[in-house]
CSV table of C-alpha atoms and ligand atoms in Angstrom, one decimal:
chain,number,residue,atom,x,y,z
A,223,UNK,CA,6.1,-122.4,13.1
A,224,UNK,CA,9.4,-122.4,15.3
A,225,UNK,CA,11.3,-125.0,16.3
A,226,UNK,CA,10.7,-126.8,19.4
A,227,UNK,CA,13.1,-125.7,22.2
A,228,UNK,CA,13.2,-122.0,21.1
A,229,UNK,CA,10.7,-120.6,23.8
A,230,UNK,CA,8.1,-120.3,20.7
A,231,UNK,CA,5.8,-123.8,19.8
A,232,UNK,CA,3.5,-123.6,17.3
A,233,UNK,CA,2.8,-120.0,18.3
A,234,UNK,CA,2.7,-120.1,22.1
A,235,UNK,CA,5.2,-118.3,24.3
A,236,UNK,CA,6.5,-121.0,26.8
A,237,UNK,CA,8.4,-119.2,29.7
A,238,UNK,CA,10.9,-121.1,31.9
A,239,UNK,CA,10.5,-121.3,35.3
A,240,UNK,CA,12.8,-119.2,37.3
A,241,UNK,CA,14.1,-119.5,40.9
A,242,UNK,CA,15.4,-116.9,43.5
A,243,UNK,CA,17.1,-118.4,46.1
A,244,UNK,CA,19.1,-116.4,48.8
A,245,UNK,CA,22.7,-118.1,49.7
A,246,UNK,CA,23.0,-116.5,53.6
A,247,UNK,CA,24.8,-117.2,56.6
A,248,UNK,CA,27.3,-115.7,59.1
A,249,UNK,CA,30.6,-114.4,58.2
A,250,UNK,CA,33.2,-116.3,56.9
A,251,UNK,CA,30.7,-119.3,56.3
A,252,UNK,CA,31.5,-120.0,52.7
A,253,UNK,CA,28.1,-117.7,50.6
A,254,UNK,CA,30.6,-116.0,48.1
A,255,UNK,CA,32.7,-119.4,47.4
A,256,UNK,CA,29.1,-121.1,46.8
A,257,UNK,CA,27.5,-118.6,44.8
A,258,UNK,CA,30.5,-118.4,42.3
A,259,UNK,CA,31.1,-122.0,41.7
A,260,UNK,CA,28.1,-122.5,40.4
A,261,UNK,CA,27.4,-119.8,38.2
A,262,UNK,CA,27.7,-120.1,34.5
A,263,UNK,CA,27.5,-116.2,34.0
A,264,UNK,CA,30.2,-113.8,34.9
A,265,UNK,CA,29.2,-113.4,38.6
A,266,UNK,CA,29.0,-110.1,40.5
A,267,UNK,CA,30.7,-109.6,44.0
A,268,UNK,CA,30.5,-106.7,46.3
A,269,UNK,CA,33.7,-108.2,48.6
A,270,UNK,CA,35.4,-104.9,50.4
A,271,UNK,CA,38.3,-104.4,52.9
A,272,UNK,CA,37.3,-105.2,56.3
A,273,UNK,CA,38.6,-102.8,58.9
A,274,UNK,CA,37.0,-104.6,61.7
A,275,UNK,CA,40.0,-106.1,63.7
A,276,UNK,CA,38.1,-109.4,64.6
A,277,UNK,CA,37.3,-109.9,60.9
A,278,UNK,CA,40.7,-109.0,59.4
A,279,UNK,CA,42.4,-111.7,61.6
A,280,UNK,CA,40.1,-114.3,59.6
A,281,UNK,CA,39.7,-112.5,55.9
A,282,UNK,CA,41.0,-108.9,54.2
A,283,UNK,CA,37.5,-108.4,52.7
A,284,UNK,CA,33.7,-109.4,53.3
A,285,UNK,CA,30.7,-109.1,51.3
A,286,UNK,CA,29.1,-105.6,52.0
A,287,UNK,CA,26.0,-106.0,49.4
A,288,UNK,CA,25.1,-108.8,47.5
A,289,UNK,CA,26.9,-111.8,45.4
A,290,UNK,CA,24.9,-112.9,42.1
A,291,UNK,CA,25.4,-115.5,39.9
A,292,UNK,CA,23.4,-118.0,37.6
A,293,UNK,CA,23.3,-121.4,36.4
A,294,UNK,CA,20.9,-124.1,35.1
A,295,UNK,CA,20.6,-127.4,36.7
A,296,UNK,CA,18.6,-130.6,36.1
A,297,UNK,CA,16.1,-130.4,33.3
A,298,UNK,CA,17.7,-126.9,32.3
A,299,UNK,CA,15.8,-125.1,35.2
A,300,UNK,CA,17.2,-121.6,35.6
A,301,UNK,CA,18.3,-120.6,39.0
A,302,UNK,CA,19.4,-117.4,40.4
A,303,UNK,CA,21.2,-117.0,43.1
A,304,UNK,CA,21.4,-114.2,45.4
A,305,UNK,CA,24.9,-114.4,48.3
A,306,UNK,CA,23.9,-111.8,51.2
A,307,UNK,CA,26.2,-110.7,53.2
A,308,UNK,CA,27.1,-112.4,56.8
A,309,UNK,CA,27.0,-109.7,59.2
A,310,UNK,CA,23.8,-108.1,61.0
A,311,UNK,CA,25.4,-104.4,60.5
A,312,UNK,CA,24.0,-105.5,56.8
A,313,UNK,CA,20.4,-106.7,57.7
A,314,UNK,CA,19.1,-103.9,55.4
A,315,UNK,CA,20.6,-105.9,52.5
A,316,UNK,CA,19.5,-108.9,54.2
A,317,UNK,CA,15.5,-107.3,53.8
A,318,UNK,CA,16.1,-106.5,50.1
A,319,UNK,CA,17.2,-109.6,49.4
A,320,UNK,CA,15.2,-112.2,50.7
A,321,UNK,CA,11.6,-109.7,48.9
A,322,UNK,CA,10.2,-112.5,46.6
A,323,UNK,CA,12.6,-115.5,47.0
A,324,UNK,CA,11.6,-119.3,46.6
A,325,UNK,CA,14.0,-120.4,49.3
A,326,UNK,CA,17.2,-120.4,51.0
A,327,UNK,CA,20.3,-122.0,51.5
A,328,UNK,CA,21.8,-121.5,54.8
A,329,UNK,CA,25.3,-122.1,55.3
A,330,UNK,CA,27.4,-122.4,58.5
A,331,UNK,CA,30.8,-122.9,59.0
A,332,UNK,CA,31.4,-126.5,60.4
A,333,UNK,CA,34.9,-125.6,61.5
A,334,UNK,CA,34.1,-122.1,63.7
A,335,UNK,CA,32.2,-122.8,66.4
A,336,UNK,CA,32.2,-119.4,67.6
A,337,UNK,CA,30.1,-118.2,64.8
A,338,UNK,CA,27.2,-120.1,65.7
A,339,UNK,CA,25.7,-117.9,68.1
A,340,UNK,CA,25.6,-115.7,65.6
A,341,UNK,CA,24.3,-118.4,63.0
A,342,UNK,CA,21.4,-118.9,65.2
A,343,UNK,CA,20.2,-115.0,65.3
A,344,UNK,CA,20.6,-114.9,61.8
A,345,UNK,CA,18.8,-118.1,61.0
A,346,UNK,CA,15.8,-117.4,63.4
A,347,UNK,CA,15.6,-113.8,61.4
A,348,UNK,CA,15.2,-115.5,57.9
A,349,UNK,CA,12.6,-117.8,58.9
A,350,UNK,CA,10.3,-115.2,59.5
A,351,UNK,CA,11.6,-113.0,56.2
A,352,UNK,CA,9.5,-116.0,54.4
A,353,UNK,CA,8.0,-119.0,54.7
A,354,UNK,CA,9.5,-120.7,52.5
A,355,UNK,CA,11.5,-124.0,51.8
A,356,UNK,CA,15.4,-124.0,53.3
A,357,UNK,CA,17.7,-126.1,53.8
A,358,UNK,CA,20.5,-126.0,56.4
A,359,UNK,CA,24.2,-126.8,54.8
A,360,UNK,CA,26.8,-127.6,57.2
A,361,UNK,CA,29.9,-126.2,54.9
A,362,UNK,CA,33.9,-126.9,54.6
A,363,UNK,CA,33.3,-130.4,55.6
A,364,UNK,CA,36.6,-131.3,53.8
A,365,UNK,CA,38.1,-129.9,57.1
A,366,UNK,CA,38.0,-131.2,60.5
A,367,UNK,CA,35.2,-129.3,62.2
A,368,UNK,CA,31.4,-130.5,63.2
A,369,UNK,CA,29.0,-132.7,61.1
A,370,UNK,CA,25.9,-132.1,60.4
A,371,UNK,CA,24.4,-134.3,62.7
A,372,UNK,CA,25.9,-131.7,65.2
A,373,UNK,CA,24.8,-129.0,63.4
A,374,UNK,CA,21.6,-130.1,63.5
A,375,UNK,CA,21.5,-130.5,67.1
A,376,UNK,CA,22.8,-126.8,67.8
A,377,UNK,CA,19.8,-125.6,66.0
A,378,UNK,CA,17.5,-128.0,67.3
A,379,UNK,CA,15.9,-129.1,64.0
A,380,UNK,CA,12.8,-130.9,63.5
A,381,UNK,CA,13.6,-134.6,62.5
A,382,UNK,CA,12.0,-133.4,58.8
A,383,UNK,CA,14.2,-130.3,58.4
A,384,UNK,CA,16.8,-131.8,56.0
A,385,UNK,CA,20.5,-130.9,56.5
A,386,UNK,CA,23.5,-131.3,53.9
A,387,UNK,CA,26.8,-131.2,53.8
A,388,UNK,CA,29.0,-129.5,51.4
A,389,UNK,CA,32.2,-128.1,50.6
A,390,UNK,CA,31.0,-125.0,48.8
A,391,UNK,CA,34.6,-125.1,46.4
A,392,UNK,CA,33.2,-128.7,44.4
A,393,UNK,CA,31.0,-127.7,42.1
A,394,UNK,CA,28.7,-130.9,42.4
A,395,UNK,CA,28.3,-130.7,45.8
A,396,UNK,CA,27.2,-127.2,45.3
A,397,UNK,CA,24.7,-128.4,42.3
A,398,UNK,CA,23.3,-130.9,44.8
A,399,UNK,CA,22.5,-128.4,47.6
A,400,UNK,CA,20.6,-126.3,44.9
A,401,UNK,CA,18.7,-129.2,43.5
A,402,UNK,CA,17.8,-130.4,46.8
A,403,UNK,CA,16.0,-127.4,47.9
A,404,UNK,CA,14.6,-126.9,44.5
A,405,UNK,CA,13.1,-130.0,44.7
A,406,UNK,CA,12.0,-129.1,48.1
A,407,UNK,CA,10.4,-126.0,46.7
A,408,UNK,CA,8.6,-128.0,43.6
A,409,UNK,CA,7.1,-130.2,46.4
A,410,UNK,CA,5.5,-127.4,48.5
A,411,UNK,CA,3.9,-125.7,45.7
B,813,GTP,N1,38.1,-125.7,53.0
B,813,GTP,C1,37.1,-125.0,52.6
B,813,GTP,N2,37.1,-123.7,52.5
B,813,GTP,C2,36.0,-123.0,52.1
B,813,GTP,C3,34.8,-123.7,51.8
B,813,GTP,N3,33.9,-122.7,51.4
B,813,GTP,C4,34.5,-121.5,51.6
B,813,GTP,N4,35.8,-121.7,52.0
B,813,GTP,C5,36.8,-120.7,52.3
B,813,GTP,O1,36.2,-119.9,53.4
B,813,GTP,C6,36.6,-118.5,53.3
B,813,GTP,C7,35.4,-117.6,53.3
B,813,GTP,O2,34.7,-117.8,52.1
B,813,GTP,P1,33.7,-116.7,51.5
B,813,GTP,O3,33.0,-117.4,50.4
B,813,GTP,O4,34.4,-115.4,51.3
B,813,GTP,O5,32.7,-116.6,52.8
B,813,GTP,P2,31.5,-115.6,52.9
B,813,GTP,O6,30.5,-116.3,53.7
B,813,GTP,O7,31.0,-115.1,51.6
B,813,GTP,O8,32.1,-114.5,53.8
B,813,GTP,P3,31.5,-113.0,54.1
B,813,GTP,O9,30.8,-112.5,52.8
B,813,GTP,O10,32.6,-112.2,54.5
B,813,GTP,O11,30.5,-113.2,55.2
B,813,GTP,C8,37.5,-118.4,52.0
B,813,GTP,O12,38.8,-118.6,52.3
B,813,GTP,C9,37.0,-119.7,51.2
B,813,GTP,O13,38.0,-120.1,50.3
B,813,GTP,C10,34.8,-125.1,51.8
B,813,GTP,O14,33.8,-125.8,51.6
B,813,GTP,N5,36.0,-125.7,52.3
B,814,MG,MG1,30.7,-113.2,51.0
């Protein structure tokens, strides 16, 4: 017999549940900050130079493929988590992506209001990549910008749609956006 906690009981093969949830949002909004301070693995980044004037007046580089990362969370669930990148010159990784996830976490910068048109396109686009669970996180809201009440205005949300706030830097109000839409997922299945 092995010991309990092992993965093997008295013979049987328990496997843990896994999660795939995509991290997306427009550029600049905060997916490769989240999706590394969470992980407890070495994470993997795909950030490049940016030769786009308009974006190299905000950051030198942007996500061109994917971020990854991994971490367990309440009652030692295993989450993975899967950063896209912002821009819709990378929907093709957006496709690839989003194939099989549970949910997703979509982030928008509370303090750049001229990224929410673009928000909205790319918002409309993963709700029909999958019907699943996700939850709308109004991010950097430890700088002056919009709150999440106004966020959830722009994007005229159902009253049942949750939103959170974050600040995708503090790792436990990272943790809390993933268990929230875990939880969200555990309840539609
Ligand atoms: N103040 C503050 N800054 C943040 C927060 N989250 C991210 N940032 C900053 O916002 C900038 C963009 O963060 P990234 O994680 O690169 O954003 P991204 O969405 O991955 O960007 P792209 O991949 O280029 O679309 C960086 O300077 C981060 O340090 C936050 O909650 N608060
Ligand atoms: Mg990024």
């Amino acid at each position: 017999m092995v010991k309990q906690g092992s993965g093997l009981y008295e013979g049987k093969l328990t496997v843990a549940k896994l999660y795939k949830l995509v991290v997306t949002g427009a550029f600049n909004a905060g997916k490769t900050t989240f999706v590394n301070t969470l992980s407890q693995i070495k994470v993997v980044n795909t950030d490049k130079t940016t030769h786009l004037k308009t974006e190299a007046r905000i950051k030198s580089a942007t996500t061109v493929a994917l971020d990854y990362s991994q971490a367990r969370i309440n009652g030692g669930l295993k989450v993975h988590l899967f950063g896209t990148p912002g821009q819709m010159r990378f929907d093709f990784m957006h496709q690839l992506l989003a194939e099989g996830m549970h949910g997703f976490i979509f982030l928008v910068d509370t303090t750049d209001r001229s990224m929410l048109k673009q928000s909205t396109e790319l918002l409309n686009l993963f709700r029909k990549r999958g019907n699943v669970p996700y939850l709308l996180v109004a991010n950097k809201v430890d700088r002056q910008g919009l709150s999440a009440e106004e966020i959830r205005q722009h994007f005229k949300l159902p009253p049942r749609q949750p939103v959170m706030s974050c600040v995708a830097t503090n790792r436990a109000s990272v943790q809390a956006v993933v268990e929230r839409l875990v939880a969200m997922i555990q309840a539609a299945a």
